[in-house]
Coordinates of C-alpha atoms in Angstrom, one line a residue:
M1 CA 0.1 0.2 -0.4
D2 CA 1.8 3.7 -1.2
K3 CA 1.5 7.0 0.7
F4 CA -1.9 8.0 -1.5
E5 CA -3.4 4.7 -0.9
V6 CA -2.7 5.0 3.2
Y7 CA -4.9 8.7 3.0
V8 CA -7.6 7.0 1.7
E9 CA -7.7 4.6 4.2
I10 CA -7.4 6.7 6.7
R11 CA -10.4 9.0 6.1
Q12 CA -12.7 6.5 4.5
L13 CA -11.8 4.8 8.2
L14 CA -12.7 8.1 10.3
E15 CA -16.0 8.5 7.7
L16 CA -17.2 5.3 9.2
G17 CA -16.6 6.3 13.0
F18 CA -13.1 4.7 13.5
S19 CA -11.3 6.5 15.7
K20 CA -8.5 8.2 15.3
A21 CA -6.1 5.7 17.7
K22 CA -7.5 2.7 16.2
V23 CA -7.2 3.9 12.2
A24 CA -3.3 4.0 13.4
K25 CA -3.4 1.5 14.7
K26 CA -4.9 -1.0 12.6
L27 CA -3.1 0.7 9.7
G28 CA 0.4 0.5 10.7
I29 CA 1.3 3.9 11.3
S30 CA 2.1 5.8 13.8
R31 CA 0.1 8.7 15.4
P32 CA 2.4 11.3 13.7
T33 CA 2.0 10.0 10.6
L34 CA -2.1 9.9 10.9
Y35 CA -2.2 14.2 11.5
R36 CA 0.0 14.9 9.0
Y37 CA -2.2 12.7 6.3
L38 CA -5.0 14.6 7.3
N39 CA -3.5 17.8 7.4
Q40 CA -3.0 17.8 3.6
N41 CA -5.5 18.2 1.2
P42 CA -5.5 15.6 -1.6
K43 CA -3.9 17.8 -4.1
E44 CA -1.1 19.0 -1.2
M45 CA -0.5 15.3 -0.2
V46 CA -0.7 14.1 -4.1
E47 CA 2.5 17.3 -4.5
W48 CA 4.6 15.7 -1.5
I49 CA 4.8 12.3 -2.3
D50 CA 5.8 13.4 -5.8
S51 CA 8.2 15.7 -3.9
T52 CA 9.4 12.9 -1.8
N53 CA 9.7 10.2 -4.3
T54 CA 12.4 12.4 -6.3
R55 CA 14.3 14.6 -3.1
S56 CA 18.1 13.2 -2.5
K57 CA 18.5 11.6 0.5
K58 CA 21.7 12.2 3.4
L59 CA 21.8 8.4 2.8
D60 CA 21.7 8.2 -1.0
P61 CA 26.2 8.4 -0.9
Y62 CA 25.9 5.4 0.7
K63 CA 23.1 3.2 -0.8
S64 CA 25.2 0.9 -2.4
Q65 CA 27.3 0.1 0.7
I66 CA 24.5 -0.8 2.8
L67 CA 22.5 -2.3 -0.1
T68 CA 25.7 -5.4 -0.6
W69 CA 25.0 -5.6 3.5
L70 CA 21.6 -6.7 3.8
K71 CA 21.9 -8.8 0.8
E72 CA 24.8 -10.4 2.6
H73 CA 23.3 -10.0 6.3
P74 CA 19.2 -10.4 5.2
D75 CA 19.0 -10.0 9.5
M76 CA 21.4 -7.4 10.6
S77 CA 19.4 -5.0 12.5
A78 CA 19.1 -0.9 11.2
A79 CA 21.0 -0.7 14.3
Q80 CA 24.0 -1.8 13.5
V81 CA 23.8 -0.3 10.1
E82 CA 23.8 2.5 11.6
D83 CA 27.3 1.6 13.2
W84 CA 29.2 0.1 11.1
L85 CA 28.4 3.5 8.6
K86 CA 29.6 6.0 11.9
E87 CA 33.0 3.4 12.0
R88 CA 33.6 4.0 8.9
Y89 CA 32.7 7.5 7.4
S90 CA 33.8 9.4 11.5
S91 CA 32.5 12.7 10.5
L92 CA 29.0 11.8 9.5
E93 CA 26.3 12.4 11.8
V94 CA 23.0 11.3 10.9
S95 CA 20.6 10.2 13.6
E96 CA 18.9 6.4 14.2
G97 CA 15.3 7.2 13.1
T98 CA 16.9 8.3 9.8
V99 CA 18.9 5.2 9.4
R100 CA 16.1 3.2 10.2
S101 CA 13.0 4.7 7.9
Y102 CA 15.9 4.6 5.3
V103 CA 16.5 0.7 5.6
R104 CA 12.8 0.0 6.0
E105 CA 13.0 2.1 3.0
L106 CA 15.6 -0.4 1.3
R107 CA 14.7 -3.5 2.6
I108 CA 10.7 -2.4 1.0
N109 CA 12.7 -1.4 -2.4
Y110 CA 14.9 -4.4 -3.1
G111 CA 13.1 -7.1 -1.3
I112 CA 14.8 -7.9 1.4
P113 CA 12.8 -9.4 4.3
K114 CA 14.4 -9.3 7.7
E115 CA 15.2 -12.7 9.2
T116 CA 14.4 -12.6 13.0
L117 CA 15.4 -14.7 16.0
P118 CA 13.3 -13.5 18.9
R119 CA 14.6 -13.7 22.2
S120 CA 12.9 -12.4 25.6
Y121 CA 14.2 -10.5 28.1
E122 CA 12.9 -9.4 31.9
A123 CA 12.3 -6.7 33.4
V124 CA 14.4 -6.0 37.3
P125 CA 14.2 -3.7 39.5
E126 CA 16.0 -1.0 39.6
V127 CA 19.4 0.0 41.9
E128 CA 21.4 2.7 43.6
M129 CA 24.5 4.5 42.1
G130 CA 27.4 2.7 42.4
E131 CA 25.7 -0.6 44.2
Q132 CA 26.5 -3.0 41.1
V133 CA 27.8 -5.1 37.9
Q134 CA 26.9 -8.1 36.5
V135 CA 29.5 -10.2 34.8
D136 CA 29.1 -12.7 32.2
F137 CA 30.3 -15.0 29.7
G138 CA 29.3 -15.1 26.2
E139 CA 31.5 -17.0 23.1
T140 CA 30.7 -16.0 19.5
H141 CA 31.5 -18.1 16.3
Q142 CA 33.5 -15.8 13.3
Y143 CA 35.1 -16.0 10.1
T144 CA 38.2 -13.8 8.9
R145 CA 39.4 -12.8 5.9
G146 CA 39.7 -16.2 4.1
K147 CA 36.4 -17.4 5.2
K148 CA 38.4 -20.1 8.2
K149 CA 36.1 -19.8 10.9
V150 CA 37.1 -19.6 14.6
K151 CA 35.9 -19.7 18.0
L152 CA 36.0 -16.6 20.4
Y153 CA 34.9 -16.3 23.6
F154 CA 34.3 -12.9 26.1
I155 CA 33.4 -12.0 29.3
A156 CA 30.8 -8.6 29.6
F157 CA 30.3 -6.1 32.6
V158 CA 27.4 -3.6 33.0
L159 CA 27.0 -1.2 36.3
S160 CA 23.7 -1.9 37.1
H161 CA 22.7 2.0 37.3
S162 CA 24.5 3.3 34.1
R163 CA 24.5 0.4 32.1
Y164 CA 27.8 1.5 31.3
K165 CA 29.5 -1.3 29.5
Y166 CA 33.1 -3.4 29.5
M167 CA 34.3 -5.8 27.2
E168 CA 37.1 -8.6 27.0
W169 CA 38.4 -10.7 24.0
L170 CA 40.3 -14.3 23.6
D171 CA 40.6 -16.8 21.2
R172 CA 41.1 -19.6 23.9
P173 CA 38.4 -20.6 26.5
F174 CA 39.5 -18.2 29.6
T175 CA 40.5 -19.4 32.6
T176 CA 40.8 -17.8 36.5
R177 CA 43.9 -15.9 36.1
D178 CA 42.2 -14.8 32.7
V179 CA 38.9 -13.6 35.1
I180 CA 41.0 -12.2 37.3
R181 CA 42.8 -10.1 35.0
C182 CA 39.6 -9.3 33.4
H183 CA 37.9 -8.0 36.6
E184 CA 40.9 -5.4 36.9
N185 CA 41.7 -4.1 33.4
A186 CA 37.3 -3.3 34.0
F187 CA 38.1 -1.8 37.5
Q188 CA 40.4 0.2 35.6
W189 CA 38.0 1.3 32.5
F190 CA 35.0 2.2 35.1
G191 CA 37.6 3.5 38.0
G192 CA 36.4 1.7 40.7
I193 CA 34.2 -0.7 42.4
P194 CA 30.7 -1.2 43.2
R195 CA 29.4 -2.5 46.2
E196 CA 28.2 -5.9 45.2
I197 CA 29.4 -8.5 42.1
V198 CA 26.8 -10.6 40.3
Y199 CA 27.6 -13.5 38.5
D200 CA 26.3 -17.1 37.3
Q201 CA 27.3 -19.9 38.7
D202 CA 30.5 -20.2 36.2
S203 CA 33.2 -23.2 37.2
L204 CA 36.1 -20.5 36.8
I205 CA 35.1 -19.1 40.0
L206 CA 32.1 -20.9 41.9
V207 CA 32.3 -24.7 43.1
S208 CA 29.2 -25.2 44.6
E209 CA 26.0 -22.9 46.4
N210 CA 26.9 -25.8 49.7
G211 CA 23.0 -24.4 50.5
G212 CA 23.8 -21.0 50.2
D213 CA 27.0 -20.9 51.5
L214 CA 29.0 -19.8 48.5
I215 CA 32.6 -22.0 48.4
L216 CA 34.8 -20.3 45.2
T217 CA 38.1 -21.3 43.7
K218 CA 40.7 -21.5 45.5
E219 CA 42.0 -18.8 43.2
F220 CA 39.4 -16.1 42.9
E221 CA 38.7 -16.4 47.0
S222 CA 42.3 -15.5 47.2
Y223 CA 41.5 -12.4 44.8
R224 CA 37.8 -11.7 46.4
Q225 CA 39.5 -11.7 49.9
E226 CA 42.4 -9.3 48.6
R227 CA 39.7 -7.1 46.5
K228 CA 37.2 -7.4 49.5
L229 CA 34.3 -8.3 46.7
K230 CA 31.4 -8.7 47.5
L231 CA 29.7 -11.2 45.4
R232 CA 26.1 -12.6 44.7
V233 CA 25.7 -15.6 42.6
C234 CA 22.5 -16.4 40.7
R235 CA 20.4 -19.1 41.3
K236 CA 20.0 -21.8 38.2
A237 CA 17.2 -20.6 35.7
D238 CA 16.9 -17.4 36.9
P239 CA 17.8 -15.3 34.7
E240 CA 15.3 -12.3 35.7
S241 CA 18.2 -11.9 38.3
K242 CA 20.2 -10.4 36.3
G243 CA 18.7 -9.2 33.2
K244 CA 20.7 -6.2 32.5
I245 CA 23.3 -8.6 31.3
E246 CA 22.4 -11.2 29.9
N247 CA 20.9 -7.7 27.4
V248 CA 25.1 -6.5 27.1
V249 CA 26.0 -9.7 26.2
G250 CA 23.1 -10.6 23.3
Y251 CA 23.6 -6.4 22.3
I252 CA 27.4 -7.2 22.1
K253 CA 26.7 -10.6 19.8
H254 CA 24.4 -8.6 17.1
N255 CA 26.1 -5.4 17.7
F256 CA 28.9 -5.7 17.6
A257 CA 30.8 -9.3 16.4
K258 CA 28.0 -10.4 13.9
H259 CA 28.9 -10.1 10.7
R260 CA 32.6 -8.6 11.9
E261 CA 35.6 -10.5 10.2
F262 CA 38.3 -11.2 13.0
T263 CA 42.2 -10.7 12.4
N264 CA 43.5 -11.1 15.7
I265 CA 42.7 -11.1 19.0
D266 CA 44.7 -7.5 19.9
E267 CA 42.6 -5.9 17.0
W268 CA 39.4 -8.0 18.1
N269 CA 39.8 -6.6 21.4
E270 CA 40.5 -1.9 20.7
A271 CA 37.8 -3.0 18.1
G272 CA 35.6 -3.3 20.6
W273 CA 36.6 -0.8 22.9
E274 CA 36.6 1.6 20.3
W275 CA 32.6 0.4 20.0
L276 CA 32.2 0.9 23.4
N277 CA 32.3 4.1 23.3
R278 CA 31.2 4.5 20.1
T279 CA 27.7 2.8 20.7
G280 CA 27.9 0.6 23.5
N281 CA 27.7 3.1 26.4
Y282 CA 27.4 6.5 23.7
K283 CA 23.6 5.5 22.4
I284 CA 20.8 6.2 24.2
H285 CA 19.3 3.2 26.2
N286 CA 15.8 2.3 25.5
T287 CA 15.1 1.4 29.5
T288 CA 16.8 4.3 31.1
K289 CA 16.3 6.7 28.0
K290 CA 19.3 8.2 28.9
R291 CA 23.0 8.0 27.4
P292 CA 24.8 5.3 29.9
V293 CA 28.0 7.8 28.9
E294 CA 26.3 10.7 30.3
V295 CA 25.0 9.2 33.5
F296 CA 28.7 6.9 34.4
Q297 CA 29.4 10.5 35.1
K298 CA 27.7 10.7 37.8
E299 CA 28.1 7.1 39.5
K300 CA 30.9 6.8 38.9
Q301 CA 31.6 9.5 42.1
Y302 CA 29.8 6.0 44.4
L303 CA 32.8 3.8 43.0
R304 CA 35.0 2.7 45.4
P305 CA 38.6 3.5 44.4
V306 CA 41.0 1.1 42.9
L307 CA 43.5 2.2 45.6
N308 CA 46.3 -0.1 44.8
K309 CA 47.4 -2.9 41.9
L310 CA 47.9 -6.7 43.4
S311 CA 50.4 -8.0 44.4
N312 CA 50.4 -11.2 43.2
L313 CA 48.6 -10.4 39.5
N314 CA 50.3 -11.5 37.1
P315 CA 49.0 -8.7 34.6
Y316 CA 49.6 -10.3 31.1
S317 CA 47.5 -12.3 29.5
S318 CA 50.3 -14.2 27.7
I319 CA 53.7 -13.1 27.8
T320 CA 53.1 -12.4 24.2
R321 CA 52.0 -10.3 22.5
A322 CA 50.9 -9.9 18.0
V323 CA 52.2 -7.3 16.5
R324 CA 50.5 -4.9 14.1
K325 CA 50.5 -3.5 10.4
D326 CA 52.3 -0.5 11.8
N327 CA 54.3 -2.2 13.9
T328 CA 53.4 -1.9 17.8
I329 CA 51.5 -3.9 20.2
R330 CA 48.6 -3.4 22.4
Y331 CA 49.2 -3.4 26.4
Q332 CA 46.2 -2.4 28.9
S333 CA 44.5 0.3 26.0
N334 CA 47.0 1.7 25.1
R335 CA 49.5 1.5 21.6
Y336 CA 53.6 1.2 22.1
S337 CA 56.6 1.2 19.1
V338 CA 58.3 -1.6 17.9
P339 CA 61.2 -1.1 15.1
L340 CA 60.3 -0.2 11.5
G341 CA 60.8 -3.6 9.8
T342 CA 59.1 -5.5 13.4
Y343 CA 56.0 -6.6 11.7
N344 CA 58.0 -8.3 8.2
K345 CA 60.1 -10.6 10.3
Q346 CA 58.3 -12.0 13.2
K347 CA 53.8 -11.3 13.7
E348 CA 54.7 -11.7 18.1
V349 CA 57.0 -10.6 20.3
Y350 CA 57.6 -10.9 23.8
I351 CA 57.2 -8.2 26.6
T352 CA 57.4 -7.6 30.5
E353 CA 56.8 -5.3 33.1
S354 CA 58.8 -3.8 36.0
D355 CA 59.2 -0.9 38.1
G356 CA 57.0 1.6 35.3
Y357 CA 59.2 0.2 32.4
L358 CA 57.4 -1.9 29.2
F359 CA 60.2 -4.5 28.1
I360 CA 59.7 -5.5 24.8
Y361 CA 61.8 -8.7 23.3
E362 CA 62.5 -10.4 19.9
K363 CA 62.3 -13.9 21.5
A364 CA 61.7 -14.8 25.6
D365 CA 65.1 -15.1 26.5
G366 CA 66.3 -12.0 24.3
P367 CA 67.0 -10.2 22.7
L368 CA 65.6 -6.4 23.8
I369 CA 63.9 -3.9 20.8
A370 CA 62.0 -1.1 22.9
K371 CA 61.7 -0.4 26.5
H372 CA 58.8 2.4 27.0
K373 CA 58.0 3.8 30.0
I374 CA 54.5 2.8 30.8
F375 CA 51.7 5.7 30.2
P376 CA 48.9 5.3 32.7
G377 CA 46.5 7.0 30.4
K378 CA 43.7 5.0 27.6
G379 CA 44.1 5.4 23.7
Q380 CA 47.6 6.9 23.5
L381 CA 50.3 6.1 20.6
I382 CA 53.7 5.6 22.8
Q383 CA 56.6 6.2 20.4
D384 CA 59.7 6.5 20.4
R385 CA 61.4 8.1 18.2
Q386 CA 64.1 5.9 16.4
H387 CA 61.0 3.2 15.8
T388 CA 59.6 6.3 13.5
R389 CA 62.2 5.2 10.0
D390 CA 64.6 3.2 9.6
R391 CA 67.8 5.7 8.8
T392 CA 69.9 3.3 7.2
K393 CA 67.6 2.4 4.8
G394 CA 66.5 5.2 4.4
I395 CA 69.9 6.5 3.4
D396 CA 70.5 3.9 0.8
A397 CA 67.1 4.9 -0.3
Y398 CA 68.2 8.4 -0.9
I399 CA 71.2 7.7 -2.4
E400 CA 69.5 6.5 -4.3
T401 CA 67.4 8.9 -5.5
V402 CA 70.7 10.9 -5.9
S403 CA 72.1 9.1 -7.9
R404 CA 69.4 8.7 -10.9
Y405 CA 70.3 12.2 -11.4
F406 CA 73.3 11.2 -13.3
T407 CA 74.1 9.3 -16.0
N408 CA 75.9 7.2 -14.8
S409 CA 74.4 6.2 -11.8
E410 CA 76.9 3.8 -11.0
L411 CA 80.0 6.4 -11.4
A412 CA 77.5 8.8 -8.6
K413 CA 76.7 5.4 -6.1
S414 CA 80.2 5.5 -5.6
Y415 CA 80.7 9.2 -5.2
L416 CA 78.1 9.4 -2.8
Q417 CA 79.4 6.6 -1.0
E418 CA 82.4 8.1 -0.3
I419 CA 81.1 11.8 0.7
R420 CA 79.5 9.4 3.7
K421 CA 82.5 7.7 4.9
K422 CA 83.7 11.6 5.2
K423 CA 80.1 12.7 6.6
P424 CA 78.6 10.3 8.1
R425 CA 76.9 12.1 10.1
Y426 CA 75.6 14.8 7.3
I427 CA 75.3 12.1 5.1
R428 CA 71.4 13.3 4.5
D429 CA 72.6 17.4 4.8
Q430 CA 75.3 16.8 2.5
L431 CA 72.4 14.4 -0.4
Q432 CA 70.3 17.6 0.2
I433 CA 73.2 19.8 -1.2
I434 CA 74.0 18.4 -3.9
L435 CA 69.9 17.9 -4.9
K436 CA 69.7 21.2 -4.8
Q437 CA 72.4 22.1 -7.3
I438 CA 71.6 19.6 -9.7
R439 CA 67.7 21.2 -10.2
L440 CA 69.6 24.6 -10.8
I441 CA 71.7 23.6 -13.7
K442 CA 72.1 21.0 -16.6
Q443 CA 73.0 18.1 -17.1
S444 CA 76.0 18.1 -19.1
V445 CA 77.4 20.3 -16.4
V446 CA 75.7 18.1 -13.8
D447 CA 77.9 14.6 -15.1
K448 CA 80.8 17.0 -15.3
A449 CA 80.8 18.4 -12.5
L450 CA 80.8 14.7 -11.1
E451 CA 84.1 13.7 -13.0
E452 CA 86.2 16.6 -11.5
C453 CA 85.0 15.6 -8.2
M454 CA 85.8 12.5 -8.5
N455 CA 88.7 12.9 -10.2
K456 CA 90.4 15.3 -8.0
K457 CA 88.9 13.5 -4.5
L458 CA 87.1 15.9 -4.1
Y459 CA 84.5 14.5 -1.4
T460 CA 81.4 16.9 0.3
A461 CA 78.7 18.4 -1.0
T462 CA 80.5 21.6 -1.2
D463 CA 83.3 21.2 -3.5
F464 CA 80.3 19.8 -5.8
T465 CA 78.4 23.0 -5.9
D466 CA 81.3 25.1 -6.5
M467 CA 82.4 23.2 -9.6
A468 CA 78.9 22.9 -10.9
Q469 CA 78.9 26.5 -10.4
Y470 CA 82.7 27.2 -12.0
L471 CA 81.4 24.7 -15.1
Q472 CA 77.9 26.7 -15.2
Q473 CA 79.5 29.3 -15.6
Q474 CA 82.5 28.8 -17.9
K475 CA 79.7 27.5 -20.1
Q476 CA 77.6 31.1 -19.9
I477 CA 81.1 32.9 -20.5
N478 CA 81.8 30.3 -23.0
S479 CA 79.1 30.8 -25.0
S480 CA 78.2 34.7 -25.2
S481 CA 82.0 35.9 -25.7
K482 CA 84.4 33.5 -27.6
D483 CA 86.3 36.1 -28.5
K484 CA 87.0 37.5 -24.7
E485 CA 88.9 34.8 -21.9
Q486 CA 87.8 35.2 -18.6
V487 CA 89.1 32.7 -16.4
V488 CA 86.3 32.2 -13.2
I489 CA 88.5 29.6 -11.0
P490 CA 86.2 27.9 -8.2
V491 CA 87.5 27.8 -4.7
V492 CA 88.8 24.5 -5.1
E493 CA 90.7 25.8 -7.6
R494 CA 92.3 28.1 -5.6
K495 CA 93.5 26.3 -3.0
N496 CA 95.9 23.8 -5.5
Q497 CA 97.0 26.8 -7.9
I498 CA 97.4 29.2 -6.2
N499 CA 101.2 28.9 -6.6
Q500 CA 101.3 28.9 -10.5
I501 CA 99.7 32.3 -10.8
N502 CA 101.3 34.3 -13.4
T503 CA 101.3 38.5 -13.4
Q504 CA 101.4 40.6 -16.5
K505 CA 105.4 42.6 -16.2
R506 CA 104.7 46.4 -18.0
D507 CA 108.4 48.4 -19.5
V508 CA 109.7 50.2 -16.5
N509 CA 109.7 53.4 -19.4
K510 CA 106.0 53.3 -19.4
Y511 CA 105.7 54.6 -15.6
I512 CA 107.7 57.2 -16.6
S513 CA 105.8 58.5 -19.4
V514 CA 102.9 58.6 -17.8
L515 CA 104.1 59.8 -14.7
E516 CA 106.1 62.7 -17.2
G517 CA 102.5 63.1 -18.6
Q518 CA 103.6 62.0 -22.0
K519 CA 101.3 59.9 -24.7

């Protein structure tokens, strides 16, 4: 049914005595839409429909991209489409309603019905600020770019009052040690510890309920005592008591993870934290009608502060870290640089922490390839200036580039390498001076200057410049006046020829005749 048919149906139903609320419900439209239709006469309605069919829409430039996603993933929600657009086009500003309407229209026009997997959730009572965090685990199956299927595991945390979330992923099953480490990371993310932590009955945490007296695993009980945590474990078949985290687990699976390609676990975690900041903690919550990040700014004041690091906690999930394509590794929500080219040599490095410094090793037993002071913030790039470029390879490439400006490039390379031996600390500056001079003179002069410098063993950029300028002047003089010979001797030649200069000698009678006024 098109818009005009809906308009006619509204008029007919109202004439039959139906109320506006029942008409809207019967036709499946909102009341604002109904009122908008009623405010127009038939002619205005036709004109408005024509205008909507011809005018461009804000998301039209992204139409082919959205269609590709919907065709590949028919169950994709409009909310996920919005998140993917904002992830790929950070400057795009569009409302959730606009995306939802556009996706709905594309599904109708291109016959892409949405596949749904219904799931029921139960409401749970609200709690006070800083009172509770709920924790649960989840699993997903993802595909790599090579279409290989991998299984991933995650742990999720949500503050019950603000709905502020945290998550962390592994490409292997969690251990109790991993769970403890993730708790510490979550408390750092939240900036404090809530008064109560709610769990499901997980074997990594709980051995037995024992009639209400919880018996925890040895490691987790030691951690609970050191952090002075108050725990509550849900009873079996009682999802209502942790409905908030159930929603979060589903949200993570269906908005963040669904249809996303897996590369490696470090990049996956980084993308997850970016998603939390962009979508998971930023979008308005359907129940509270507020942004979790804004409510959290008040709730975090009620959290118990994290005053010290644990004495017996290994901060790593493993002693290795994946090297990223930009030659960095991920550690505690920041990126730390490794020497340029490391990614091409190896995909993993070994790390340790000591006295506030991060040490990065090529192998478990060395050698050390990088050392960084650990940065306390999040999302920062900590980069050693020596890692910004491979200086040796850079000079070789520079010499190769400059040598191509000479006809005899091999001779030029030999000459430039001699300059490099003589001026190793200033070779880049030397090459810049030579290149600048080359661009000012003709090719024949460039080649002649190179030959003369090699013959006379003049291995500096200044010598080359002087020789080139001298030869250029000689060429200009010879072309402008062949009768008058003027010799311009460059600085480098003066040093060798100063003792060979012969002055002109005149007869003394000429001076006498000038003094006496005779001609």
